[in-house]
XYZ file of C-alpha atoms in Angstrom:
723
model
C 11.677 -35.890 -20.873
C 13.905 -34.825 -18.096
C 14.722 -31.142 -16.974
C 16.679 -30.393 -13.666
C 16.261 -33.828 -12.412
C 12.627 -33.858 -12.989
C 11.388 -36.956 -14.875
C 8.028 -36.250 -16.842
C 6.367 -37.655 -19.892
C 3.642 -35.419 -20.624
C 3.075 -32.127 -18.755
C -0.676 -32.030 -19.512
C -1.466 -35.556 -18.911
C -0.283 -36.180 -15.574
C -0.618 -34.086 -12.270
C 2.609 -35.167 -10.438
C 5.924 -36.637 -11.134
C 9.198 -37.870 -9.091
C 11.748 -35.500 -8.308
C 15.040 -35.975 -6.104
C 13.208 -33.468 -3.567
C 10.167 -35.570 -3.524
C 12.174 -38.780 -2.801
C 13.473 -36.889 0.294
C 10.101 -35.836 1.478
C 9.120 -39.613 0.936
C 12.069 -40.595 3.186
C 10.934 -38.156 5.774
C 7.283 -39.612 5.597
C 8.977 -43.108 5.741
C 10.904 -42.264 8.807
C 8.089 -40.569 10.560
C 5.897 -43.841 10.111
C 8.799 -45.942 11.370
C 9.508 -43.771 14.467
C 7.530 -44.941 17.647
C 5.277 -42.547 19.460
C 7.444 -42.657 22.319
C 10.792 -41.493 20.321
C 9.105 -38.223 19.194
C 7.594 -35.864 21.650
C 4.016 -34.478 21.014
C 5.243 -30.972 20.706
C 7.709 -32.399 17.801
C 5.006 -34.441 16.253
C 2.855 -31.336 16.114
C 5.483 -29.391 14.414
C 6.269 -31.918 11.940
C 2.566 -32.240 10.937
C 2.518 -28.534 10.381
C 5.675 -28.797 8.385
C 4.416 -31.299 5.936
C 1.669 -29.412 4.016
C 3.993 -26.671 2.659
C 6.470 -29.255 1.820
C 4.004 -31.385 -0.145
C 2.209 -28.496 -1.883
C 5.334 -25.982 -2.322
C 7.978 -26.181 -4.964
C 11.185 -28.158 -4.645
C 13.844 -26.753 -2.356
C 17.563 -27.526 -1.911
C 18.469 -30.479 0.531
C 20.176 -28.349 2.937
C 17.173 -26.181 3.335
C 15.178 -29.248 3.927
C 17.585 -30.625 6.531
C 17.190 -27.251 8.452
C 13.445 -27.344 8.220
C 13.254 -30.649 9.620
C 15.934 -30.038 12.259
C 13.866 -26.981 13.590
C 10.865 -29.468 14.347
C 12.687 -32.653 15.278
C 16.556 -32.834 15.282
C 16.415 -36.613 15.886
C 14.330 -37.256 12.791
C 16.496 -34.903 10.873
C 19.530 -37.206 11.465
C 17.650 -40.273 10.475
C 16.435 -38.728 6.884
C 20.048 -37.528 6.572
C 21.332 -41.013 6.846
C 18.628 -42.675 4.854
C 19.132 -40.356 1.847
C 22.962 -40.680 2.257
C 22.729 -44.378 2.105
C 20.404 -44.522 -0.805
C 22.506 -41.868 -2.778
C 25.932 -43.356 -2.027
C 24.549 -47.069 -2.675
C 23.346 -48.517 -6.010
C 20.148 -47.954 -7.992
C 18.485 -51.145 -6.600
C 18.383 -49.341 -3.009
C 16.018 -46.718 -4.728
C 13.974 -49.440 -6.350
C 13.890 -51.200 -2.966
C 12.627 -47.982 -1.109
C 9.725 -47.393 -3.704
C 8.708 -51.190 -3.304
C 8.629 -50.691 0.545
C 6.595 -47.628 0.329
C 3.397 -49.864 -0.649
C 3.645 -51.326 2.708
C 2.550 -48.407 4.471
C -1.194 -48.999 3.313
C -1.107 -52.795 4.262
C -2.385 -54.248 7.465
C -5.640 -53.713 9.553
C -4.378 -50.439 10.880
C -2.225 -48.913 8.140
C 0.413 -46.187 8.903
C -1.302 -43.933 6.332
C -4.928 -43.901 5.029
C -5.188 -43.820 1.408
C -7.434 -41.005 1.141
C -5.552 -38.668 3.487
C -3.284 -35.817 2.070
C -0.117 -37.921 2.894
C -1.697 -40.997 1.354
C -2.629 -39.495 -1.956
C 0.745 -38.075 -2.122
C 2.324 -41.508 -1.596
C 0.003 -43.033 -4.219
C 0.743 -40.400 -6.715
C 4.546 -41.094 -6.352
C 4.346 -44.729 -6.479
C 2.134 -44.554 -9.688
C 4.400 -41.995 -11.311
C 7.617 -43.943 -10.383
C 6.092 -47.302 -11.736
C 5.290 -45.604 -15.231
C 8.941 -44.663 -15.735
C 11.094 -46.646 -18.278
C 14.601 -48.039 -17.199
C 16.213 -45.025 -18.708
C 14.222 -42.667 -16.880
C 14.856 -44.474 -13.655
C 18.460 -44.247 -14.270
C 18.401 -40.561 -14.951
C 16.344 -40.058 -11.713
C 18.976 -41.819 -9.677
C 21.831 -39.705 -11.086
C 19.726 -36.601 -10.374
C 19.190 -37.773 -6.757
C 22.930 -38.396 -6.379
C 23.555 -34.917 -7.811
C 20.946 -33.421 -5.454
C 22.672 -35.106 -2.494
C 26.073 -33.802 -3.537
C 24.887 -30.359 -3.785
C 23.337 -30.696 -0.324
C 26.381 -31.897 1.236
C 28.419 -28.997 -0.156
C 26.070 -26.490 1.194
C 25.860 -28.190 4.497
C 29.841 -28.072 4.818
C 29.762 -24.322 3.740
C 27.193 -23.513 6.442
C 29.295 -25.393 9.108
C 32.273 -23.281 8.219
C 30.137 -20.101 8.904
C 30.677 -18.154 12.190
C 28.132 -18.966 14.660
C 26.806 -15.481 14.955
C 26.386 -15.088 11.248
C 24.530 -18.270 11.022
C 22.122 -17.139 13.794
C 21.558 -13.752 12.005
C 20.846 -15.647 8.729
C 18.324 -18.046 10.593
C 16.619 -14.888 11.838
C 16.105 -13.492 8.458
C 14.652 -16.940 7.070
C 10.939 -17.269 6.714
C 9.767 -19.998 9.169
C 6.308 -20.394 7.352
C 8.358 -21.896 4.324
C 6.879 -19.047 2.142
C 8.157 -19.288 -1.478
C 11.403 -17.232 -2.068
C 13.458 -16.628 -5.118
C 16.430 -19.034 -4.342
C 13.990 -21.683 -3.615
C 11.867 -21.330 -6.755
C 15.088 -21.107 -8.816
C 16.532 -24.352 -7.617
C 13.433 -26.360 -8.793
C 12.513 -27.513 -12.235
C 9.067 -27.327 -13.872
C 6.238 -27.355 -11.261
C 3.674 -30.039 -11.187
C 0.085 -28.891 -11.432
C -0.449 -28.963 -7.735
C 2.724 -27.008 -7.098
C 1.824 -24.393 -9.869
C -1.513 -23.938 -8.307
C -0.182 -23.513 -4.934
C 2.349 -21.186 -6.093
C 0.054 -19.047 -8.034
C -2.522 -18.912 -5.248
C 0.190 -17.929 -2.741
C 1.686 -15.267 -4.810
C -1.782 -13.748 -5.615
C -2.497 -13.498 -1.874
C 0.742 -11.965 -1.060
C 0.136 -9.368 -3.921
C -3.157 -8.633 -2.348
C -2.310 -8.496 1.281
C 1.446 -8.159 1.784
C 3.396 -7.193 -1.495
C 6.737 -7.052 0.248
C 6.829 -10.966 0.864
C 5.928 -11.820 -2.734
C 8.760 -12.184 -5.137
C 10.075 -9.206 -6.835
C 8.283 -8.249 -10.308
C 11.171 -9.407 -12.272
C 11.587 -12.765 -10.416
C 7.900 -13.482 -10.413
C 7.669 -12.678 -14.132
C 10.494 -15.128 -14.764
C 8.785 -17.939 -13.054
C 5.467 -17.397 -14.679
C 7.355 -17.307 -18.268
C 8.845 -20.578 -17.167
C 5.393 -22.007 -16.118
C 3.875 -20.834 -19.557
C 6.640 -22.104 -21.565
C 5.772 -25.724 -20.460
C 1.960 -24.859 -20.490
C 1.013 -22.023 -22.513
C -2.794 -22.652 -21.949
C -2.337 -22.143 -18.169
C -5.026 -19.494 -17.799
C -4.362 -18.574 -14.101
C -0.604 -18.048 -14.790
C -1.569 -15.534 -17.378
C -3.834 -13.625 -14.742
C -1.056 -13.589 -12.114
C 1.140 -12.102 -14.989
C -1.494 -9.401 -15.410
C -1.430 -8.623 -11.595
C 2.326 -8.468 -11.631
C 2.493 -6.251 -14.526
C 0.263 -3.840 -12.908
C 2.627 -3.494 -10.061
C 5.193 -1.716 -12.185
C 2.356 0.140 -14.312
C 3.305 -1.614 -17.569
C 0.154 -0.993 -19.406
C 1.231 -2.930 -22.680
C 2.360 -6.248 -20.935
C -0.831 -6.164 -18.375
C -3.152 -5.807 -21.416
C -1.619 -8.615 -23.173
C -1.660 -10.813 -20.306
C -5.345 -10.082 -19.451
C -6.450 -10.836 -22.856
C -4.423 -14.168 -22.839
C -6.140 -15.011 -19.699
C -9.607 -14.960 -20.899
C -8.519 -16.331 -24.308
C -7.018 -19.476 -22.570
C -10.255 -19.464 -20.302
C -12.528 -19.821 -23.465
C -10.188 -22.258 -25.266
C -9.664 -24.664 -22.580
C -13.385 -24.723 -21.871
C -12.887 -24.037 -18.151
C -16.221 -22.424 -18.049
C -18.003 -23.713 -20.995
C -17.881 -27.475 -19.804
C -20.231 -26.640 -16.960
C -22.266 -23.688 -18.565
C -22.179 -24.482 -22.222
C -22.689 -21.372 -24.480
C -23.331 -19.282 -21.185
C -19.975 -19.948 -20.028
C -18.408 -18.752 -23.232
C -20.475 -15.550 -23.085
C -19.648 -15.012 -19.525
C -15.793 -15.012 -20.228
C -16.452 -12.600 -22.932
C -18.375 -10.018 -21.049
C -16.178 -10.112 -18.135
C -13.080 -9.657 -20.374
C -14.540 -6.787 -21.735
C -15.397 -5.421 -18.170
C -11.811 -6.090 -16.868
C -10.412 -4.467 -19.944
C -12.433 -1.442 -19.019
C -11.188 -1.349 -15.602
C -7.552 -1.616 -16.791
C -7.938 1.427 -18.968
C -9.578 3.273 -16.423
C -6.673 2.733 -13.908
C -4.257 4.008 -16.518
C -6.306 6.888 -17.390
C -7.471 5.810 -20.889
C -11.014 6.789 -20.222
C -12.106 6.802 -23.957
C -10.883 3.192 -24.374
C -12.507 2.308 -21.020
C -15.833 3.645 -22.028
C -15.880 1.580 -25.295
C -14.793 -1.481 -23.661
C -17.488 -0.904 -20.969
C -20.166 -0.370 -23.664
C -19.108 -3.792 -25.102
C -19.475 -5.308 -21.709
C -22.926 -3.874 -21.183
C -24.047 -5.116 -24.534
C -22.916 -8.740 -23.968
C -24.333 -8.759 -20.523
C -27.811 -7.347 -21.690
C -28.021 -10.170 -24.273
C -27.265 -12.624 -21.577
C -29.421 -11.059 -19.003
C -26.637 -11.078 -16.520
C -27.597 -8.727 -13.716
C -24.576 -9.144 -11.718
C -22.254 -8.115 -14.547
C -24.724 -5.262 -15.288
C -24.248 -4.128 -11.784
C -20.537 -4.116 -11.894
C -20.641 -2.165 -15.263
C -23.064 0.563 -13.507
C -20.392 1.008 -10.959
C -17.767 1.559 -13.517
C -20.034 4.011 -15.396
C -19.994 6.149 -12.364
C -16.281 6.000 -12.248
C -15.941 7.096 -15.493
C -18.516 9.856 -15.323
C -18.054 11.015 -11.685
C -16.918 14.552 -12.866
C -20.527 15.211 -14.214
C -22.995 17.048 -12.098
C -25.644 14.481 -12.221
C -23.278 11.481 -11.363
C -24.605 11.070 -7.777
C -28.137 9.842 -9.354
C -26.175 7.203 -11.054
C -24.436 6.129 -8.047
C -27.619 6.144 -5.884
C -29.265 3.825 -8.505
C -26.218 1.632 -8.250
C -26.487 1.317 -4.467
C -30.239 0.595 -4.664
C -29.557 -2.301 -7.614
C -26.537 -3.844 -5.616
C -28.629 -4.184 -2.376
C -31.620 -5.683 -4.486
C -29.339 -8.329 -6.142
C -27.616 -9.315 -2.783
C -24.093 -7.680 -3.661
C -23.152 -6.413 -0.340
C -19.410 -5.622 -1.566
C -20.670 -3.248 -4.430
C -23.412 -1.671 -2.191
C -20.599 -0.845 0.351
C -18.258 0.608 -2.249
C -21.204 2.621 -3.652
C -22.005 4.077 -0.331
C -18.553 5.141 0.392
C -18.293 6.712 -2.948
C -21.425 8.574 -2.260
C -20.246 9.610 1.061
C -16.894 10.772 -0.636
C -18.810 12.771 -3.210
C -20.987 14.484 -0.742
C -18.145 15.295 1.549
C -16.643 17.304 -1.524
C -20.127 18.736 -2.026
C -20.134 20.214 1.391
C -22.424 18.075 3.358
C -22.567 17.966 7.145
C -20.140 15.686 9.026
C -22.943 13.943 10.828
C -25.134 12.967 7.979
C -21.720 11.500 6.188
C -20.972 9.425 9.281
C -24.567 7.989 9.621
C -24.209 6.961 5.985
C -20.811 5.315 6.802
C -22.276 3.593 9.820
C -24.989 2.025 7.599
C -22.003 0.702 5.479
C -20.129 -0.535 8.324
C -23.113 -2.724 9.202
C -23.096 -4.218 6.075
C -19.220 -5.046 6.527
C -19.670 -6.716 9.842
C -22.868 -8.744 8.698
C -20.886 -10.061 5.871
C -17.269 -10.249 7.261
C -16.037 -7.903 4.535
C -12.837 -7.094 6.736
C -11.127 -5.291 3.749
C -14.013 -2.689 3.438
C -13.850 -2.139 7.060
C -10.485 -0.935 6.554
C -11.515 1.224 3.748
C -14.383 2.772 5.745
C -12.079 3.643 8.626
C -9.432 5.220 6.193
C -12.129 7.070 4.454
C -13.498 8.571 7.963
C -9.808 9.648 8.653
C -9.711 11.544 5.358
C -13.148 13.148 5.782
C -12.188 14.405 9.393
C -8.864 15.853 8.001
C -10.864 17.544 5.164
C -13.200 19.226 7.759
C -10.191 20.375 9.898
C -10.717 17.979 12.915
C -7.288 16.736 13.220
C -7.996 15.069 16.831
C -11.009 12.901 15.295
C -8.660 11.836 12.187
C -5.786 10.941 14.586
C -8.220 8.723 16.514
C -9.632 7.092 13.273
C -6.053 6.405 12.007
C -4.921 4.736 15.327
C -8.148 2.553 15.276
C -7.291 1.264 11.790
C -3.755 0.540 12.910
C -4.773 -1.205 15.978
C -7.404 -3.346 14.176
C -5.033 -4.546 11.431
C -2.252 -5.350 13.828
C -4.493 -8.086 15.196
C -5.766 -9.517 12.023
C -3.637 -12.043 9.990
C -4.292 -14.090 7.174
C -2.680 -17.483 5.932
C 0.971 -18.212 5.880
C 1.858 -15.657 8.562
C 0.524 -12.607 6.119
C -0.344 -9.608 8.019
C -3.372 -7.736 6.265
C -1.639 -4.508 6.814
C -0.187 -3.741 3.443
C -3.332 -2.569 1.921
C -3.987 0.734 0.410
C -6.194 1.841 3.452
C -3.145 1.149 5.884
C -0.832 3.176 3.647
C -3.454 5.934 3.807
C -3.834 5.913 7.370
C 0.125 5.938 8.108
C 0.435 9.009 5.830
C -2.204 10.769 7.674
C -0.480 9.948 10.865
C 2.950 11.051 9.445
C 1.289 14.487 8.289
C -0.655 15.112 11.729
C 2.658 14.554 13.664
C 4.589 16.786 11.264
C 1.963 19.570 11.695
C 2.447 19.209 15.521
C 6.142 19.564 15.234
C 6.876 16.006 16.288
C 9.252 15.512 13.107
C 10.950 12.592 14.876
C 7.680 10.476 15.164
C 6.730 11.269 11.721
C 10.387 10.282 10.290
C 9.623 7.012 12.095
C 6.123 6.520 10.567
C 7.743 7.317 7.183
C 10.450 4.884 7.727
C 7.996 2.089 8.595
C 6.097 3.027 5.397
C 9.214 2.566 3.334
C 9.786 -0.808 4.707
C 5.998 -1.874 4.284
C 5.674 -0.507 0.717
C 9.021 -0.415 -1.116
C 9.437 2.020 -3.860
C 8.486 -0.559 -6.569
C 5.084 -1.371 -4.789
C 1.998 0.043 -6.061
C 1.052 2.149 -3.015
C 4.462 3.603 -2.656
C 3.463 6.951 -4.242
C 1.381 7.655 -1.320
C 4.179 7.922 1.156
C 6.513 9.400 -1.339
C 4.273 12.363 -1.913
C 3.848 12.617 1.990
C 7.473 12.578 2.608
C 8.187 15.297 -0.131
C 5.470 17.544 1.372
C 6.840 17.180 4.895
C 10.341 18.170 3.698
C 9.142 20.899 1.656
C 7.213 22.445 4.620
C 10.334 22.067 6.912
C 12.689 23.748 4.207
C 10.206 26.610 3.885
C 9.938 27.086 7.623
C 13.588 27.042 8.064
C 14.070 29.624 5.274
C 15.989 27.126 2.747
C 14.028 28.173 -0.219
C 16.571 26.703 -2.568
C 16.095 23.286 -0.857
C 12.259 23.789 -1.191
C 12.483 24.548 -4.760
C 14.588 21.295 -5.433
C 11.912 19.430 -3.743
C 9.096 20.880 -6.135
C 10.071 18.374 -8.954
C 9.472 15.391 -7.214
C 6.286 16.605 -5.784
C 5.192 17.694 -9.266
C 5.932 14.137 -10.546
C 3.600 12.650 -7.981
C 0.807 15.286 -7.949
C 0.885 17.869 -10.754
C -1.611 20.382 -8.848
C 0.151 20.136 -5.529
C 3.501 20.567 -7.380
C 2.522 23.807 -9.181
C 0.850 25.279 -6.115
C 4.297 24.672 -3.986
C 6.257 26.326 -6.869
C 3.980 29.395 -6.673
C 4.711 29.413 -2.768
C 8.301 29.313 -3.380
C 8.384 31.988 -5.861
C 6.367 34.095 -3.587
C 8.810 33.499 -0.777
C 11.739 34.545 -2.951
C 9.903 37.741 -3.932
C 9.211 36.768 -7.482
C 5.732 38.274 -7.145
C 4.869 38.763 -10.952
C 5.804 35.162 -11.934
C 4.027 33.731 -8.637
C 0.920 35.760 -9.424
C 0.835 34.388 -13.028
C 1.241 30.858 -11.826
C -1.378 31.061 -9.098
C -3.920 32.618 -11.540
C -3.325 29.633 -14.014
C -3.717 27.131 -11.289
C -6.982 28.834 -9.811
C -8.600 28.641 -13.267
C -7.785 25.005 -13.631
C -8.836 24.028 -10.265
C -12.070 25.830 -10.718
C -12.597 23.790 -13.642
C -11.898 20.427 -11.709
C -14.089 21.805 -8.857
C -11.119 21.214 -6.564
C -12.585 23.275 -3.845
C -9.810 22.565 -1.179
C -7.158 23.859 -3.758
C -9.050 26.652 -4.814
C -9.332 28.281 -1.248
C -5.760 27.518 -0.729
C -4.751 29.424 -3.947
C -7.019 32.362 -2.996
C -5.261 32.549 0.353
C -1.974 32.780 -1.535
C -2.974 35.185 -3.915
C -4.228 37.447 -0.964
C -0.881 37.159 0.777
C 0.904 38.171 -2.410
C -1.300 41.381 -2.547
C -0.577 42.395 0.962
C 3.077 41.518 0.671
C 3.058 43.907 -2.436
C 1.522 46.567 -0.005
C -2.169 46.171 -1.602
C -4.155 44.898 1.360
C -7.330 46.569 0.111
C -7.153 44.426 -3.326
C -6.758 41.182 -0.997
C -10.061 41.830 0.883
C -12.534 40.544 -2.007
C -10.245 37.544 -2.583
C -10.289 36.631 1.128
C -14.084 37.122 1.237
C -14.380 34.829 -1.654
C -12.277 32.128 0.034
C -14.409 32.692 3.361
C -17.641 32.208 1.432
C -16.352 28.937 -0.345
C -15.017 27.441 2.882
C -18.282 28.097 4.710
C -20.351 26.618 1.981
C -18.197 23.464 1.634
C -17.986 23.395 5.581
C -14.455 23.411 5.553
C -14.029 24.591 9.011
C -10.034 24.751 9.190
C -9.660 26.763 5.928
C -12.463 29.089 7.136
C -10.613 29.806 10.336
C -7.429 30.380 8.478
C -9.134 32.619 6.079
C -10.605 34.379 9.000
C -6.924 34.687 10.469
C -5.989 36.186 7.029
C -8.919 38.701 7.075
C -7.878 39.950 10.788
C -4.276 40.342 9.423
C -5.485 42.452 6.513
C -7.621 44.657 9.078
C -4.619 45.165 11.062
C -2.529 46.184 8.089
C -5.552 48.805 7.267
C -5.077 50.304 10.639
C -8.199 48.806 12.453
C -6.991 46.541 15.277
C -10.052 46.576 17.244
C -11.906 44.942 14.167
C -9.061 42.586 13.629
C -9.307 41.311 17.145
C -13.044 40.730 16.913
C -12.486 38.519 13.959
C -9.599 36.719 15.583
C -11.944 35.673 18.395
C -13.973 33.830 15.727
C -11.172 31.901 14.448
C -8.668 31.371 17.529
C -10.481 28.725 19.129
C -10.793 25.950 16.293
C -7.179 26.849 15.532
C -5.811 26.208 19.010
C -8.162 22.996 19.227
C -7.211 21.422 15.824
C -4.791 23.558 14.155
C -1.104 22.779 13.210
C 1.543 24.353 15.497
C 2.653 27.048 12.696
C -0.957 28.175 12.591
C -1.293 28.373 16.377
C 1.750 30.516 16.396
C 0.481 32.754 13.676
C -2.695 33.107 15.541
C -0.998 33.961 18.830
C 1.415 36.377 17.032
C -1.618 38.310 15.461
C -3.153 38.496 18.756
C 0.079 39.968 20.224
C 0.208 42.707 17.266
C -3.385 43.751 18.212
C -3.045 43.780 21.961
C 0.750 44.259 22.422
C 0.993 41.466 24.923
C 4.315 40.028 25.933
C 2.903 36.730 27.174
C 1.210 35.963 23.775
C 4.371 36.936 21.840
C 6.373 34.358 24.162
C 3.610 31.753 23.460
C 3.892 32.358 19.694
C 7.550 32.028 19.897
C 7.448 28.514 21.517
C 5.024 27.454 18.801
C 7.482 28.536 16.075
C 10.404 27.094 17.851
C 8.657 23.642 17.766
C 8.456 23.618 13.851
C 11.991 25.505 13.533
C 10.332 28.392 11.802
C 13.265 30.717 12.228
C 11.996 33.211 9.968
C 8.943 33.808 12.036
C 10.975 33.675 15.165
C 12.963 36.657 13.657
C 9.874 38.422 13.159
C 8.710 37.743 16.887
C 12.291 38.873 18.159
C 11.907 42.240 16.186
C 8.424 42.799 17.521
C 9.532 41.982 20.996
C 12.566 44.350 20.829
C 10.300 47.282 19.653
C 7.668 46.675 22.512
C 10.412 46.367 25.218
C 11.939 49.631 23.879
C 8.688 51.494 24.173
C 8.321 50.144 27.756
C 11.917 51.112 28.517
C 13.213 47.807 29.362
C 16.589 48.195 27.824
C 18.001 44.657 29.020
C 15.207 42.771 27.635
C 15.236 44.862 24.423
C 18.984 44.176 23.586
C 18.553 40.513 24.145
C 15.885 40.357 21.686
C 17.573 42.611 19.196
C 20.638 40.197 19.287
C 18.400 37.171 18.561
C 16.874 39.189 15.794
C 20.292 40.466 14.310
C 21.740 36.824 14.391
C 18.656 35.313 12.620
C 18.515 38.378 10.003
C 22.048 37.512 9.045
C 21.407 33.968 8.663
C 18.200 33.940 6.748
C 17.582 35.546 3.218
C 15.206 38.469 3.314
C 14.981 38.992 -0.654
C 14.019 42.718 0.068
C 10.582 41.820 1.600
C 9.594 44.386 4.613
C 9.614 42.940 8.015
C 6.382 42.206 9.651
C 4.646 42.215 6.428
C 3.438 38.725 6.273
C 1.256 36.687 8.508
């Protein structure tokens, strides 16, 4: 049988076969052996040796591409290879026959050019053996394919020569020098040999885990996998990579189908049963059920996940497999983490993982426990001590991936507690660590979920401080690292939408903010509903906003989403005083303050105190408002967003009637382009200057106010009636 110049008799019976590309590689090896040590420099020899392994293991590539790779390492040798292949392709069949006969001489003599057991020696022996098994008709077809391969390479070389020099250089910059598998290279090759297929699968799996942007696109990868499975339907690893590929595009049907096929083929081919007997068969079954449970859990099918998990537990208990049972226990916590007693299950899971020597599971359990206790309002020092114990496990067992997750977790915890400086430090620590660590094939291990989380925090922190250009650069980098079709793209998409929404609200463009709500809702339903209510409130649709906020409050209280509950309570309180009912807002604010104190959410507590002070000011007791402000202003000025700093200074100005504080508040608002609040400051300044008899300053502030008031929509809301 012959396909695309590939001569092979039985795909399941042989591990390698001869192709025109492999003949070109054999020519390269032969020329390297014939070339003396003095003809090729030591640096060129080192580059050629580094090039050989990917050429031997990788899929077939075009001849022009092969010439370029050799030329980059040793131009002199590239010319010799080109001449040899040209003479063979333009000569006669006997030239190819003679070439394979001469290959055996590489092993002869007391000091042979190639050792039989080396990587190159094994490749040469496989090729010689595969060629010797070909019939005459197959040899003729192989020679015809070699001629076609050479002609296609010559055409491509001529086309490249006609290109403009600058275009050629730009094209070379885009090409990967590590000979990574790309779409055009894979598509030019025929069926892969067993070694090539294994190399292709391992490389793509590593790329999907560490650097998804360098892997083939989902459609192209699936096409190649289907091609592999067409020639070998029982190739279990290809089914598993297909499962991972379908997870990228959230295809639940195809991913389930591929996962089940993987374990079916694993059992049918006896990959585990040969060495472990019936134990191998049972092991495949229980891990199949466990993986199926994890898959259903990922897609939110919790009932199906629980059924699959029960099956995995039953089989594992029958086989007395403690490792599998420990994995099942971890997933039991994931499925039941909303229950009040789930922490007991998690603590038991961590103890068992340590007992059975499973550091990876133990560390994940500790980090899940820390996350749960952070939401429960435990103190930060206890959480950081627990994460320190987890970090000791990471460094002891070289679990670099979990080190990244731990630092990203610390970043999120510091932001939850309102410590933006500490969160910024942790995010930058993670980025600097990842930039130094690389894995094989030039893959940077910085395209993981923890890296995306850290970058999103970094973008939001910069946006909060009014550094929108820096935030835009971070988001641009996120788009490049995590394209829209990648599995972690939703993280930066939501971050981008939230930053755009906040900027539109600050600028008074409520119609633009309203249009962004749809995108936010698609990525995070709770966040989308909350921001819809905020827009309604800004547009003076008080009744509709109140109804929506009450529904959201009830829903978040059921989910025990404390952070969102407090945010909703603050919005409800603002709605009351904008409706001239500050007395009704007071108990709502006190409830929010009690929750933020209970759960140690310092920043939300400071923001609540700020709102309480404003309510006191509306009620006509500025002295009490100023006393409350002294409690909240320090953490806001230390770790707060620029907008909140401006709000705090503006409120101090209202209580004290201080010009300097008004100017400081105005500068804060200007940094985030919050024109609506700048208008309010200008109005208050004009009133203050008028009372002091400073006509020129009053007129200047009045002119600024008038200009902004004409540009911005007021929607009938009284001025200075919001914080």
